[in-house]
Amino acid sequence: MTTTIQADNRTATFKRNNLRRIAWLALLLLVISALILVLMPAWLIQPFRPQTPSALVRSYALRHWSPIVTLVFAVTAFLLCGWLWRGARWWRKTALVCALALVCGAAWLARQNHFEWMFHPLPNPAYARAREANFVGDSDMVLTVRVNGEAVAYPIRQMAYHHVIADTVGGVPLVATY
Amino acid sequence: MWATTVNGQQLHFHLTGINNQNFIMRDEETGSWWQQVTGAAILGPLKGARLQPILQDELTLATWRQEQPDGRVLRPDPRIQQAGLYESADWETRMQSVRVATTDTDKTTKQRTLVAGLDINGAAQAYPMDLLSAQSPINDSVGGTPVLLVVDSDRRSVRAFERTIDGRAVEFFLQADATPLRLTDAATGSVWDFTGHAMSGPLVGRQLKQLPILNDYWFDWHSYHPNTTLYNAGAH
């Protein structure tokens, strides 16, 4: 009688340990996939590397889907960590925190535009009158446009940093790019 | 310079990536990716759409200010300026030593040669800047269209025009030692300024049709205009 109960307990513990192992493995896979999802496009569209059309297609797909996919991953990782937390030793708990941080970090990165970290956009550009534009040298190049009688100059040295400036000139919404 | 209204919807663009050293923009509204140099949507819901180009110039401030004294000029952002992130005055010289990363490996001329590119209904020709400065004005023909390329007296601002008057191709010459720059046409001897406007002579008041040019590096121009020719002084 006692032997049977012990055997049953052993089977239950064995099953539970197995499940825990699977949960750990799943968590590891989540972390790796989440990192690949967000780091792969950044790797493929590095400024000083050539790009192929298929690399662009992959980058676009990853950038497009990674916000929702990493969010699902983060929620799943939370549930797994919650379940694995109880009874875990301190070093396993540390591993759980790290895994969760990585998946959440990936979910955050998927919502960031690191190109705009490097080159800050200018959402509210300010302008000076042509006569008062003493911040540009006479021989400096400017990108210029004239629409319906309104003329605007975008100094190249500023454009080479911001790259994209939205404006409305002569009533026409446009984007100056460089 | 692109109009941002596509199919009646106004789009807002962000820098989002790079494709062989030309940047990609993403619009907030549809998430589509657009190539900066061509204005074409390359990926996403609007793939295949094209932004409508708006004629732009690349001029020295002095030349532009003379033409447009009432214009407005984009101010530098104080934070970016304080951080020293804007390009320095000699940045174009420095760019010459920056490595080129592209899948296009044309070796017709040095990859970082600065060119003024003309694309007339798919017929493309690039004019190296140093040749342009040396020979301006250049009376040429691209894809059957008679064209005129002029470098201003500042030696840096370039414009291109269709040199057709009343259906006839006309040649233009530079008036020696005129500042600001003045051109004369061979047909009537009328005097023209750098904006392509006839200031005096029989054609006074006439306006040449300006053609869009792209100031670019040869490698970038060539990647997006693979059939382009390169203007060669020796052949003309």
mmCIF file of N, CA, C and O in Angstrom, chain A residues 45 47-48 50-51 56 60 113 115-116 119 122 125-128 130-131 133 135-146 150-153 155-158 160-163 167-168 173-178, chain B residues 1-2 4 10 14-21 23 31 33 36 43-45 54 56-62 64-65 68-77 85-89 91 98-99 101-102 156:
data_model
loop_
_atom_site.group_PDB
_atom_site.id
_atom_site.type_symbol
_atom_site.label_atom_id
_atom_site.label_comp_id
_atom_site.label_asym_id
_atom_site.label_seq_id
_atom_site.Cartn_x
_atom_site.Cartn_y
_atom_site.Cartn_z
ATOM 1 N N ILE A 45 19.641 45.956 -42.078
ATOM 2 C CA ILE A 45 19.676 47.292 -42.678
ATOM 3 C C ILE A 45 20.675 48.196 -41.960
ATOM 4 O O ILE A 45 20.403 49.347 -41.658
ATOM 5 N N PRO A 47 23.724 50.699 -41.883
ATOM 6 C CA PRO A 47 24.121 51.735 -42.842
ATOM 7 C C PRO A 47 25.321 51.364 -43.725
ATOM 8 O O PRO A 47 25.323 51.673 -44.897
ATOM 9 N N PHE A 48 26.320 50.714 -43.170
ATOM 10 C CA PHE A 48 27.512 50.504 -43.980
ATOM 11 C C PHE A 48 27.640 49.081 -44.507
ATOM 12 O O PHE A 48 28.703 48.523 -44.620
ATOM 13 N N PRO A 50 25.788 46.625 -47.744
ATOM 14 C CA PRO A 50 24.824 46.655 -48.853
ATOM 15 C C PRO A 50 23.566 45.855 -48.509
ATOM 16 O O PRO A 50 23.609 44.947 -47.683
ATOM 17 N N GLN A 51 22.433 46.218 -49.128
ATOM 18 C CA GLN A 51 21.171 45.500 -48.887
ATOM 19 C C GLN A 51 20.681 44.867 -50.190
ATOM 20 O O GLN A 51 20.802 45.471 -51.248
ATOM 21 N N LEU A 56 15.488 43.330 -47.603
ATOM 22 C CA LEU A 56 14.534 44.395 -47.293
ATOM 23 C C LEU A 56 13.158 43.816 -47.013
ATOM 24 O O LEU A 56 12.468 44.252 -46.100
ATOM 25 N N TYR A 60 11.287 44.267 -43.524
ATOM 26 C CA TYR A 60 9.959 44.881 -43.457
ATOM 27 C C TYR A 60 9.000 43.968 -42.699
ATOM 28 O O TYR A 60 8.271 44.404 -41.813
ATOM 29 N N ASN A 113 12.187 53.230 -33.050
ATOM 30 C CA ASN A 113 12.807 53.430 -34.346
ATOM 31 C C ASN A 113 14.228 53.895 -34.073
ATOM 32 O O ASN A 113 14.471 55.060 -33.788
ATOM 33 N N PHE A 115 16.661 54.389 -35.927
ATOM 34 C CA PHE A 115 17.192 55.388 -36.867
ATOM 35 C C PHE A 115 16.875 56.800 -36.374
ATOM 36 O O PHE A 115 17.629 57.730 -36.601
ATOM 37 N N GLU A 116 15.737 56.944 -35.680
ATOM 38 C CA GLU A 116 15.402 58.260 -35.132
ATOM 39 C C GLU A 116 16.120 58.537 -33.809
ATOM 40 O O GLU A 116 16.081 59.656 -33.316
ATOM 41 N N PHE A 119 19.262 59.947 -35.670
ATOM 42 C CA PHE A 119 18.952 61.210 -36.353
ATOM 43 C C PHE A 119 17.589 61.685 -35.867
ATOM 44 O O PHE A 119 16.566 61.249 -36.383
ATOM 45 N N LEU A 122 12.505 66.374 -36.520
ATOM 46 C CA LEU A 122 12.217 67.749 -36.123
ATOM 47 C C LEU A 122 10.720 67.958 -36.316
ATOM 48 O O LEU A 122 10.281 68.459 -37.335
ATOM 49 N N PRO A 125 9.501 72.223 -36.796
ATOM 50 C CA PRO A 125 10.621 73.022 -37.296
ATOM 51 C C PRO A 125 10.332 74.519 -37.215
ATOM 52 O O PRO A 125 9.197 74.953 -37.394
ATOM 53 N N ALA A 126 11.383 75.288 -36.913
ATOM 54 C CA ALA A 126 11.270 76.751 -36.841
ATOM 55 C C ALA A 126 11.986 77.351 -38.053
ATOM 56 O O ALA A 126 12.918 76.748 -38.589
ATOM 57 N N TYR A 127 11.535 78.531 -38.464
ATOM 58 C CA TYR A 127 12.089 79.169 -39.655
ATOM 59 C C TYR A 127 12.487 80.607 -39.365
ATOM 60 O O TYR A 127 11.929 81.253 -38.472
ATOM 61 N N ALA A 128 13.455 81.086 -40.141
ATOM 62 C CA ALA A 128 13.875 82.485 -40.056
ATOM 63 C C ALA A 128 13.646 83.119 -41.421
ATOM 64 O O ALA A 128 13.611 82.423 -42.437
ATOM 65 N N ALA A 130 14.695 85.032 -44.755
ATOM 66 C CA ALA A 130 15.922 84.887 -45.543
ATOM 67 C C ALA A 130 16.985 85.909 -45.118
ATOM 68 O O ALA A 130 18.159 85.557 -44.967
ATOM 69 N N ARG A 131 16.570 87.154 -44.890
ATOM 70 C CA ARG A 131 17.542 88.206 -44.546
ATOM 71 C C ARG A 131 18.199 87.956 -43.196
ATOM 72 O O ARG A 131 19.309 88.383 -42.949
ATOM 73 N N ALA A 133 18.794 84.998 -41.789
ATOM 74 C CA ALA A 133 19.351 83.646 -41.628
ATOM 75 C C ALA A 133 20.867 83.696 -41.533
ATOM 76 O O ALA A 133 21.589 83.269 -42.426
ATOM 77 N N PHE A 135 22.651 82.017 -39.565
ATOM 78 C CA PHE A 135 23.199 80.722 -39.111
ATOM 79 C C PHE A 135 23.662 79.866 -40.290
ATOM 80 O O PHE A 135 24.168 78.771 -40.100
ATOM 81 N N VAL A 136 23.469 80.362 -41.514
ATOM 82 C CA VAL A 136 23.949 79.647 -42.701
ATOM 83 C C VAL A 136 24.946 80.543 -43.416
ATOM 84 O O VAL A 136 24.713 81.753 -43.543
ATOM 85 N N GLY A 137 26.054 79.965 -43.869
ATOM 86 C CA GLY A 137 27.047 80.740 -44.604
ATOM 87 C C GLY A 137 26.559 81.026 -46.016
ATOM 88 O O GLY A 137 25.775 80.250 -46.575
ATOM 89 N N ASP A 138 27.022 82.129 -46.607
ATOM 90 C CA ASP A 138 26.611 82.490 -47.966
ATOM 91 C C ASP A 138 26.935 81.397 -48.976
ATOM 92 O O ASP A 138 26.197 81.187 -49.935
ATOM 93 N N SER A 139 28.048 80.691 -48.766
ATOM 94 C CA SER A 139 28.443 79.675 -49.752
ATOM 95 C C SER A 139 27.971 78.285 -49.344
ATOM 96 O O SER A 139 28.263 77.302 -50.013
ATOM 97 N N ASP A 140 27.210 78.191 -48.242
ATOM 98 C CA ASP A 140 26.625 76.901 -47.854
ATOM 99 C C ASP A 140 25.478 76.560 -48.799
ATOM 100 O O ASP A 140 24.755 77.440 -49.248
ATOM 101 N N MET A 141 25.314 75.274 -49.055
ATOM 102 C CA MET A 141 24.251 74.842 -49.965
ATOM 103 C C MET A 141 22.924 74.721 -49.217
ATOM 104 O O MET A 141 22.884 74.316 -48.056
ATOM 105 N N VAL A 142 21.863 75.099 -49.915
ATOM 106 C CA VAL A 142 20.515 74.940 -49.361
ATOM 107 C C VAL A 142 19.648 74.204 -50.376
ATOM 108 O O VAL A 142 19.814 74.371 -51.585
ATOM 109 N N LEU A 143 18.758 73.379 -49.857
ATOM 110 C CA LEU A 143 17.773 72.694 -50.692
ATOM 111 C C LEU A 143 16.576 73.638 -50.736
ATOM 112 O O LEU A 143 16.102 74.061 -49.683
ATOM 113 N N THR A 144 16.109 73.996 -51.923
ATOM 114 C CA THR A 144 15.083 75.037 -51.972
ATOM 115 C C THR A 144 13.865 74.600 -52.768
ATOM 116 O O THR A 144 13.945 73.743 -53.641
ATOM 117 N N VAL A 145 12.750 75.220 -52.414
ATOM 118 C CA VAL A 145 11.508 74.918 -53.108
ATOM 119 C C VAL A 145 10.691 76.201 -53.182
ATOM 120 O O VAL A 145 10.822 77.084 -52.324
ATOM 121 N N ARG A 146 9.874 76.324 -54.218
ATOM 122 C CA ARG A 146 8.994 77.486 -54.346
ATOM 123 C C ARG A 146 7.669 76.974 -54.879
ATOM 124 O O ARG A 146 7.613 76.353 -55.944
ATOM 125 N N GLU A 150 5.482 80.963 -52.488
ATOM 126 C CA GLU A 150 6.186 80.861 -51.203
ATOM 127 C C GLU A 150 7.492 80.088 -51.408
ATOM 128 O O GLU A 150 7.490 79.012 -52.003
ATOM 129 N N ALA A 151 8.592 80.683 -50.900
ATOM 130 C CA ALA A 151 9.908 80.070 -51.094
ATOM 131 C C ALA A 151 10.516 79.654 -49.757
ATOM 132 O O ALA A 151 10.450 80.391 -48.780
ATOM 133 N N VAL A 152 11.088 78.453 -49.719
ATOM 134 C CA VAL A 152 11.702 77.952 -48.497
ATOM 135 C C VAL A 152 13.059 77.334 -48.825
ATOM 136 O O VAL A 152 13.223 76.714 -49.877
ATOM 137 N N ALA A 153 14.018 77.555 -47.920
ATOM 138 C CA ALA A 153 15.340 76.941 -48.071
ATOM 139 C C ALA A 153 15.624 76.062 -46.857
ATOM 140 O O ALA A 153 15.390 76.462 -45.721
ATOM 141 N N PRO A 155 18.758 74.273 -45.201
ATOM 142 C CA PRO A 155 20.219 74.135 -45.285
ATOM 143 C C PRO A 155 20.649 72.663 -45.305
ATOM 144 O O PRO A 155 20.189 71.854 -44.493
ATOM 145 N N ILE A 156 21.535 72.355 -46.254
ATOM 146 C CA ILE A 156 21.957 70.967 -46.448
ATOM 147 C C ILE A 156 22.624 70.384 -45.203
ATOM 148 O O ILE A 156 22.417 69.219 -44.875
ATOM 149 N N ARG A 157 23.384 71.219 -44.499
ATOM 150 C CA ARG A 157 24.080 70.680 -43.324
ATOM 151 C C ARG A 157 23.092 70.229 -42.256
ATOM 152 O O ARG A 157 23.370 69.303 -41.498
ATOM 153 N N GLN A 158 21.928 70.874 -42.190
ATOM 154 C CA GLN A 158 20.898 70.410 -41.257
ATOM 155 C C GLN A 158 20.153 69.206 -41.838
ATOM 156 O O GLN A 158 19.827 68.266 -41.117
ATOM 157 N N ALA A 160 21.307 66.980 -43.837
ATOM 158 C CA ALA A 160 22.141 65.779 -43.822
ATOM 159 C C ALA A 160 22.045 65.079 -42.469
ATOM 160 O O ALA A 160 22.437 63.928 -42.328
ATOM 161 N N TYR A 161 21.513 65.782 -41.463
ATOM 162 C CA TYR A 161 21.291 65.148 -40.164
ATOM 163 C C TYR A 161 19.841 64.679 -40.026
ATOM 164 O O TYR A 161 19.581 63.503 -39.799
ATOM 165 N N HIS A 162 18.883 65.600 -40.193
ATOM 166 C CA HIS A 162 17.471 65.218 -39.983
ATOM 167 C C HIS A 162 16.934 64.333 -41.104
ATOM 168 O O HIS A 162 16.073 63.484 -40.874
ATOM 169 N N HIS A 163 17.411 64.567 -42.317
ATOM 170 C CA HIS A 163 17.009 63.808 -43.511
ATOM 171 C C HIS A 163 15.567 64.045 -43.971
ATOM 172 O O HIS A 163 15.286 63.991 -45.159
ATOM 173 N N ASP A 167 6.656 69.900 -44.186
ATOM 174 C CA ASP A 167 6.361 71.328 -44.272
ATOM 175 C C ASP A 167 5.108 71.505 -45.138
ATOM 176 O O ASP A 167 4.681 70.561 -45.822
ATOM 177 N N THR A 168 4.539 72.698 -45.085
ATOM 178 C CA THR A 168 3.485 73.060 -46.030
ATOM 179 C C THR A 168 3.934 74.344 -46.702
ATOM 180 O O THR A 168 4.173 75.340 -46.030
ATOM 181 N N PRO A 173 1.104 70.410 -48.782
ATOM 182 C CA PRO A 173 1.868 69.620 -47.810
ATOM 183 C C PRO A 173 2.951 68.834 -48.538
ATOM 184 O O PRO A 173 2.670 68.149 -49.524
ATOM 185 N N LEU A 174 4.182 68.957 -48.058
ATOM 186 C CA LEU A 174 5.287 68.267 -48.729
ATOM 187 C C LEU A 174 6.309 67.797 -47.708
ATOM 188 O O LEU A 174 6.232 68.133 -46.517
ATOM 189 N N VAL A 175 7.243 67.010 -48.191
ATOM 190 C CA VAL A 175 8.331 66.563 -47.328
ATOM 191 C C VAL A 175 9.640 66.842 -48.060
ATOM 192 O O VAL A 175 9.798 66.476 -49.226
ATOM 193 N N ALA A 176 10.525 67.590 -47.359
ATOM 194 C CA ALA A 176 11.861 67.823 -47.898
ATOM 195 C C ALA A 176 12.726 66.670 -47.418
ATOM 196 O O ALA A 176 12.724 66.335 -46.236
ATOM 197 N N THR A 177 13.416 66.025 -48.339
ATOM 198 C CA THR A 177 14.245 64.878 -47.955
ATOM 199 C C THR A 177 15.642 65.084 -48.495
ATOM 200 O O THR A 177 15.841 65.686 -49.541
ATOM 201 N N TYR A 178 16.629 64.575 -47.769
ATOM 202 C CA TYR A 178 18.009 64.672 -48.228
ATOM 203 C C TYR A 178 18.788 63.492 -47.688
ATOM 204 O O TYR A 178 18.694 63.186 -46.519
ATOM 205 N N MET B 1 12.205 66.401 -52.839
ATOM 206 C CA MET B 1 11.024 67.121 -52.360
ATOM 207 C C MET B 1 9.783 66.431 -52.914
ATOM 208 O O MET B 1 9.652 66.315 -54.136
ATOM 209 N N TRP B 2 8.928 65.975 -52.003
ATOM 210 C CA TRP B 2 7.776 65.203 -52.458
ATOM 211 C C TRP B 2 6.491 65.755 -51.873
ATOM 212 O O TRP B 2 6.460 66.134 -50.705
ATOM 213 N N THR B 4 3.053 65.159 -50.158
ATOM 214 C CA THR B 4 2.791 64.069 -49.223
ATOM 215 C C THR B 4 1.349 63.578 -49.251
ATOM 216 O O THR B 4 0.949 62.799 -48.399
ATOM 217 N N GLN B 10 -3.176 62.375 -46.504
ATOM 218 C CA GLN B 10 -1.897 63.019 -46.229
ATOM 219 C C GLN B 10 -1.017 62.122 -45.365
ATOM 220 O O GLN B 10 -1.441 61.639 -44.314
ATOM 221 N N HIS B 14 8.800 59.219 -41.711
ATOM 222 C CA HIS B 14 9.889 59.076 -40.751
ATOM 223 C C HIS B 14 11.033 58.314 -41.396
ATOM 224 O O HIS B 14 10.800 57.397 -42.179
ATOM 225 N N LEU B 15 12.237 58.690 -40.992
ATOM 226 C CA LEU B 15 13.413 57.938 -41.402
ATOM 227 C C LEU B 15 13.330 56.566 -40.746
ATOM 228 O O LEU B 15 13.130 56.471 -39.544
ATOM 229 N N THR B 16 13.448 55.495 -41.519
ATOM 230 C CA THR B 16 13.245 54.187 -40.886
ATOM 231 C C THR B 16 14.267 53.145 -41.280
ATOM 232 O O THR B 16 14.300 52.049 -40.718
ATOM 233 N N GLY B 17 15.133 53.443 -42.224
ATOM 234 C CA GLY B 17 16.109 52.433 -42.610
ATOM 235 C C GLY B 17 16.959 52.909 -43.751
ATOM 236 O O GLY B 17 16.915 54.083 -44.137
ATOM 237 N N ILE B 18 17.732 51.970 -44.293
ATOM 238 C CA ILE B 18 18.650 52.344 -45.362
ATOM 239 C C ILE B 18 18.725 51.210 -46.370
ATOM 240 O O ILE B 18 18.628 50.046 -46.010
ATOM 241 N N ASN B 19 18.817 51.588 -47.633
ATOM 242 C CA ASN B 19 18.910 50.601 -48.704
ATOM 243 C C ASN B 19 20.053 51.012 -49.613
ATOM 244 O O ASN B 19 19.945 51.969 -50.359
ATOM 245 N N ASN B 20 21.165 50.318 -49.514
ATOM 246 C CA ASN B 20 22.349 50.643 -50.309
ATOM 247 C C ASN B 20 22.682 52.129 -50.248
ATOM 248 O O ASN B 20 22.934 52.766 -51.254
ATOM 249 N N GLN B 21 22.670 52.634 -49.024
ATOM 250 C CA GLN B 21 23.084 53.995 -48.705
ATOM 251 C C GLN B 21 22.088 55.067 -49.122
ATOM 252 O O GLN B 21 22.413 56.249 -49.071
ATOM 253 N N PHE B 23 18.267 56.363 -48.035
ATOM 254 C CA PHE B 23 17.442 55.996 -46.901
ATOM 255 C C PHE B 23 16.010 55.624 -47.282
ATOM 256 O O PHE B 23 15.523 55.910 -48.369
ATOM 257 N N GLY B 31 2.237 52.593 -42.752
ATOM 258 C CA GLY B 31 3.398 51.782 -42.420
ATOM 259 C C GLY B 31 4.202 51.338 -43.629
ATOM 260 O O GLY B 31 5.118 50.532 -43.505
ATOM 261 N N TRP B 33 6.927 51.388 -46.692
ATOM 262 C CA TRP B 33 8.309 51.875 -46.796
ATOM 263 C C TRP B 33 8.505 52.521 -48.156
ATOM 264 O O TRP B 33 8.094 51.965 -49.175
ATOM 265 N N GLN B 36 13.807 57.030 -50.573
ATOM 266 C CA GLN B 36 13.919 58.497 -50.617
ATOM 267 C C GLN B 36 14.215 59.018 -52.015
ATOM 268 O O GLN B 36 13.619 59.982 -52.467
ATOM 269 N N LEU B 43 7.639 48.671 -50.190
ATOM 270 C CA LEU B 43 7.058 47.581 -49.394
ATOM 271 C C LEU B 43 5.855 48.116 -48.626
ATOM 272 O O LEU B 43 5.774 49.297 -48.336
ATOM 273 N N GLY B 44 4.936 47.200 -48.303
ATOM 274 C CA GLY B 44 3.792 47.599 -47.493
ATOM 275 C C GLY B 44 2.536 47.816 -48.321
ATOM 276 O O GLY B 44 2.546 47.607 -49.532
ATOM 277 N N PRO B 45 1.468 48.282 -47.636
ATOM 278 C CA PRO B 45 0.161 48.406 -48.297
ATOM 279 C C PRO B 45 0.182 49.296 -49.538
ATOM 280 O O PRO B 45 -0.591 49.067 -50.465
ATOM 281 N N ILE B 54 8.192 67.430 -56.386
ATOM 282 C CA ILE B 54 8.049 68.883 -56.463
ATOM 283 C C ILE B 54 9.421 69.423 -56.836
ATOM 284 O O ILE B 54 10.424 69.014 -56.252
ATOM 285 N N GLN B 56 12.743 71.031 -57.033
ATOM 286 C CA GLN B 56 13.605 71.592 -56.003
ATOM 287 C C GLN B 56 14.916 72.029 -56.623
ATOM 288 O O GLN B 56 15.255 71.620 -57.724
ATOM 289 N N ASP B 57 15.638 72.887 -55.913
ATOM 290 C CA ASP B 57 16.953 73.320 -56.351
ATOM 291 C C ASP B 57 17.945 73.068 -55.243
ATOM 292 O O ASP B 57 17.577 73.071 -54.072
ATOM 293 N N GLU B 58 19.203 72.889 -55.625
ATOM 294 C CA GLU B 58 20.278 72.914 -54.635
ATOM 295 C C GLU B 58 21.152 74.100 -54.998
ATOM 296 O O GLU B 58 21.844 74.075 -56.020
ATOM 297 N N LEU B 59 21.092 75.128 -54.168
ATOM 298 C CA LEU B 59 21.763 76.393 -54.475
ATOM 299 C C LEU B 59 22.617 76.813 -53.293
ATOM 300 O O LEU B 59 22.442 76.312 -52.175
ATOM 301 N N THR B 60 23.519 77.766 -53.531
ATOM 302 C CA THR B 60 24.173 78.379 -52.377
ATOM 303 C C THR B 60 23.160 79.334 -51.760
ATOM 304 O O THR B 60 22.265 79.833 -52.448
ATOM 305 N N LEU B 61 23.329 79.575 -50.462
ATOM 306 C CA LEU B 61 22.394 80.476 -49.794
ATOM 307 C C LEU B 61 22.385 81.833 -50.498
ATOM 308 O O LEU B 61 21.334 82.435 -50.699
ATOM 309 N N ALA B 62 23.583 82.322 -50.895
ATOM 310 C CA ALA B 62 23.693 83.648 -51.506
ATOM 311 C C ALA B 62 22.836 83.731 -52.776
ATOM 312 O O ALA B 62 22.084 84.688 -52.962
ATOM 313 N N TRP B 64 20.294 81.793 -53.661
ATOM 314 C CA TRP B 64 18.874 81.653 -53.341
ATOM 315 C C TRP B 64 18.312 82.941 -52.750
ATOM 316 O O TRP B 64 17.222 83.391 -53.102
ATOM 317 N N ARG B 65 19.075 83.554 -51.837
ATOM 318 C CA ARG B 65 18.592 84.747 -51.143
ATOM 319 C C ARG B 65 18.395 85.906 -52.119
ATOM 320 O O ARG B 65 17.475 86.701 -51.975
ATOM 321 N N GLN B 68 15.137 85.000 -53.841
ATOM 322 C CA GLN B 68 13.963 84.911 -52.962
ATOM 323 C C GLN B 68 14.193 85.662 -51.659
ATOM 324 O O GLN B 68 14.257 85.051 -50.583
ATOM 325 N N PRO B 69 14.301 86.990 -51.729
ATOM 326 C CA PRO B 69 14.612 87.725 -50.487
ATOM 327 C C PRO B 69 13.527 87.578 -49.422
ATOM 328 O O PRO B 69 13.799 87.791 -48.238
ATOM 329 N N ASP B 70 12.318 87.201 -49.826
ATOM 330 C CA ASP B 70 11.232 87.074 -48.847
ATOM 331 C C ASP B 70 10.997 85.638 -48.396
ATOM 332 O O ASP B 70 9.991 85.354 -47.736
ATOM 333 N N GLY B 71 11.888 84.758 -48.761
ATOM 334 C CA GLY B 71 11.722 83.351 -48.392
ATOM 335 C C GLY B 71 11.999 83.109 -46.919
ATOM 336 O O GLY B 71 12.362 84.020 -46.175
ATOM 337 N N ARG B 72 11.799 81.871 -46.504
ATOM 338 C CA ARG B 72 12.129 81.507 -45.117
ATOM 339 C C ARG B 72 13.139 80.355 -45.117
ATOM 340 O O ARG B 72 13.177 79.563 -46.055
ATOM 341 N N VAL B 73 13.922 80.302 -44.050
ATOM 342 C CA VAL B 73 15.014 79.326 -43.967
ATOM 343 C C VAL B 73 14.849 78.474 -42.707
ATOM 344 O O VAL B 73 14.600 79.011 -41.621
ATOM 345 N N LEU B 74 14.978 77.185 -42.855
ATOM 346 C CA LEU B 74 14.883 76.281 -41.702
ATOM 347 C C LEU B 74 15.966 76.611 -40.683
ATOM 348 O O LEU B 74 17.149 76.682 -41.019
ATOM 349 N N ARG B 75 15.540 76.811 -39.445
ATOM 350 C CA ARG B 75 16.494 77.081 -38.364
ATOM 351 C C ARG B 75 17.087 75.776 -37.852
ATOM 352 O O ARG B 75 16.396 74.771 -37.803
ATOM 353 N N PRO B 76 18.346 75.839 -37.399
ATOM 354 C CA PRO B 76 18.899 74.636 -36.768
ATOM 355 C C PRO B 76 18.210 74.403 -35.423
ATOM 356 O O PRO B 76 17.780 75.352 -34.774
ATOM 357 N N ASP B 77 18.076 73.161 -35.018
ATOM 358 C CA ASP B 77 17.537 72.841 -33.698
ATOM 359 C C ASP B 77 18.655 73.082 -32.676
ATOM 360 O O ASP B 77 19.738 72.509 -32.805
ATOM 361 N N LEU B 85 25.952 67.853 -33.703
ATOM 362 C CA LEU B 85 25.570 66.741 -34.591
ATOM 363 C C LEU B 85 25.330 67.174 -36.039
ATOM 364 O O LEU B 85 25.243 66.337 -36.922
ATOM 365 N N TYR B 86 25.200 68.483 -36.276
ATOM 366 C CA TYR B 86 25.043 68.916 -37.664
ATOM 367 C C TYR B 86 26.367 68.791 -38.400
ATOM 368 O O TYR B 86 27.427 68.880 -37.796
ATOM 369 N N GLU B 87 26.260 68.596 -39.708
ATOM 370 C CA GLU B 87 27.468 68.423 -40.514
ATOM 371 C C GLU B 87 28.273 69.723 -40.538
ATOM 372 O O GLU B 87 27.710 70.811 -40.477
ATOM 373 N N SER B 88 29.593 69.572 -40.671
ATOM 374 C CA SER B 88 30.443 70.760 -40.739
ATOM 375 C C SER B 88 30.466 71.273 -42.176
ATOM 376 O O SER B 88 30.007 70.600 -43.096
ATOM 377 N N ALA B 89 31.010 72.476 -42.353
ATOM 378 C CA ALA B 89 31.002 73.102 -43.675
ATOM 379 C C ALA B 89 31.757 72.260 -44.707
ATOM 380 O O ALA B 89 31.421 72.266 -45.887
ATOM 381 N N TRP B 91 31.850 69.060 -44.973
ATOM 382 C CA TRP B 91 31.412 67.659 -44.865
ATOM 383 C C TRP B 91 31.449 66.941 -46.208
ATOM 384 O O TRP B 91 31.688 65.750 -46.272
ATOM 385 N N VAL B 98 34.405 58.347 -47.168
ATOM 386 C CA VAL B 98 33.527 57.370 -46.515
ATOM 387 C C VAL B 98 33.287 56.213 -47.472
ATOM 388 O O VAL B 98 33.015 56.405 -48.653
ATOM 389 N N ARG B 99 33.417 55.019 -46.941
ATOM 390 C CA ARG B 99 33.291 53.820 -47.744
ATOM 391 C C ARG B 99 31.895 53.717 -48.352
ATOM 392 O O ARG B 99 30.911 54.081 -47.724
ATOM 393 N N ALA B 101 28.926 51.323 -49.542
ATOM 394 C CA ALA B 101 28.423 49.948 -49.408
ATOM 395 C C ALA B 101 27.188 49.809 -50.279
ATOM 396 O O ALA B 101 26.158 50.378 -49.995
ATOM 397 N N THR B 102 27.308 49.105 -51.372
ATOM 398 C CA THR B 102 26.179 48.933 -52.265
ATOM 399 C C THR B 102 26.338 47.628 -53.030
ATOM 400 O O THR B 102 27.451 47.147 -53.211
ATOM 401 N N ARG B 156 28.725 76.630 -57.820
ATOM 402 C CA ARG B 156 28.192 75.435 -57.143
ATOM 403 C C ARG B 156 26.737 75.158 -57.482
ATOM 404 O O ARG B 156 26.315 74.010 -57.545
#
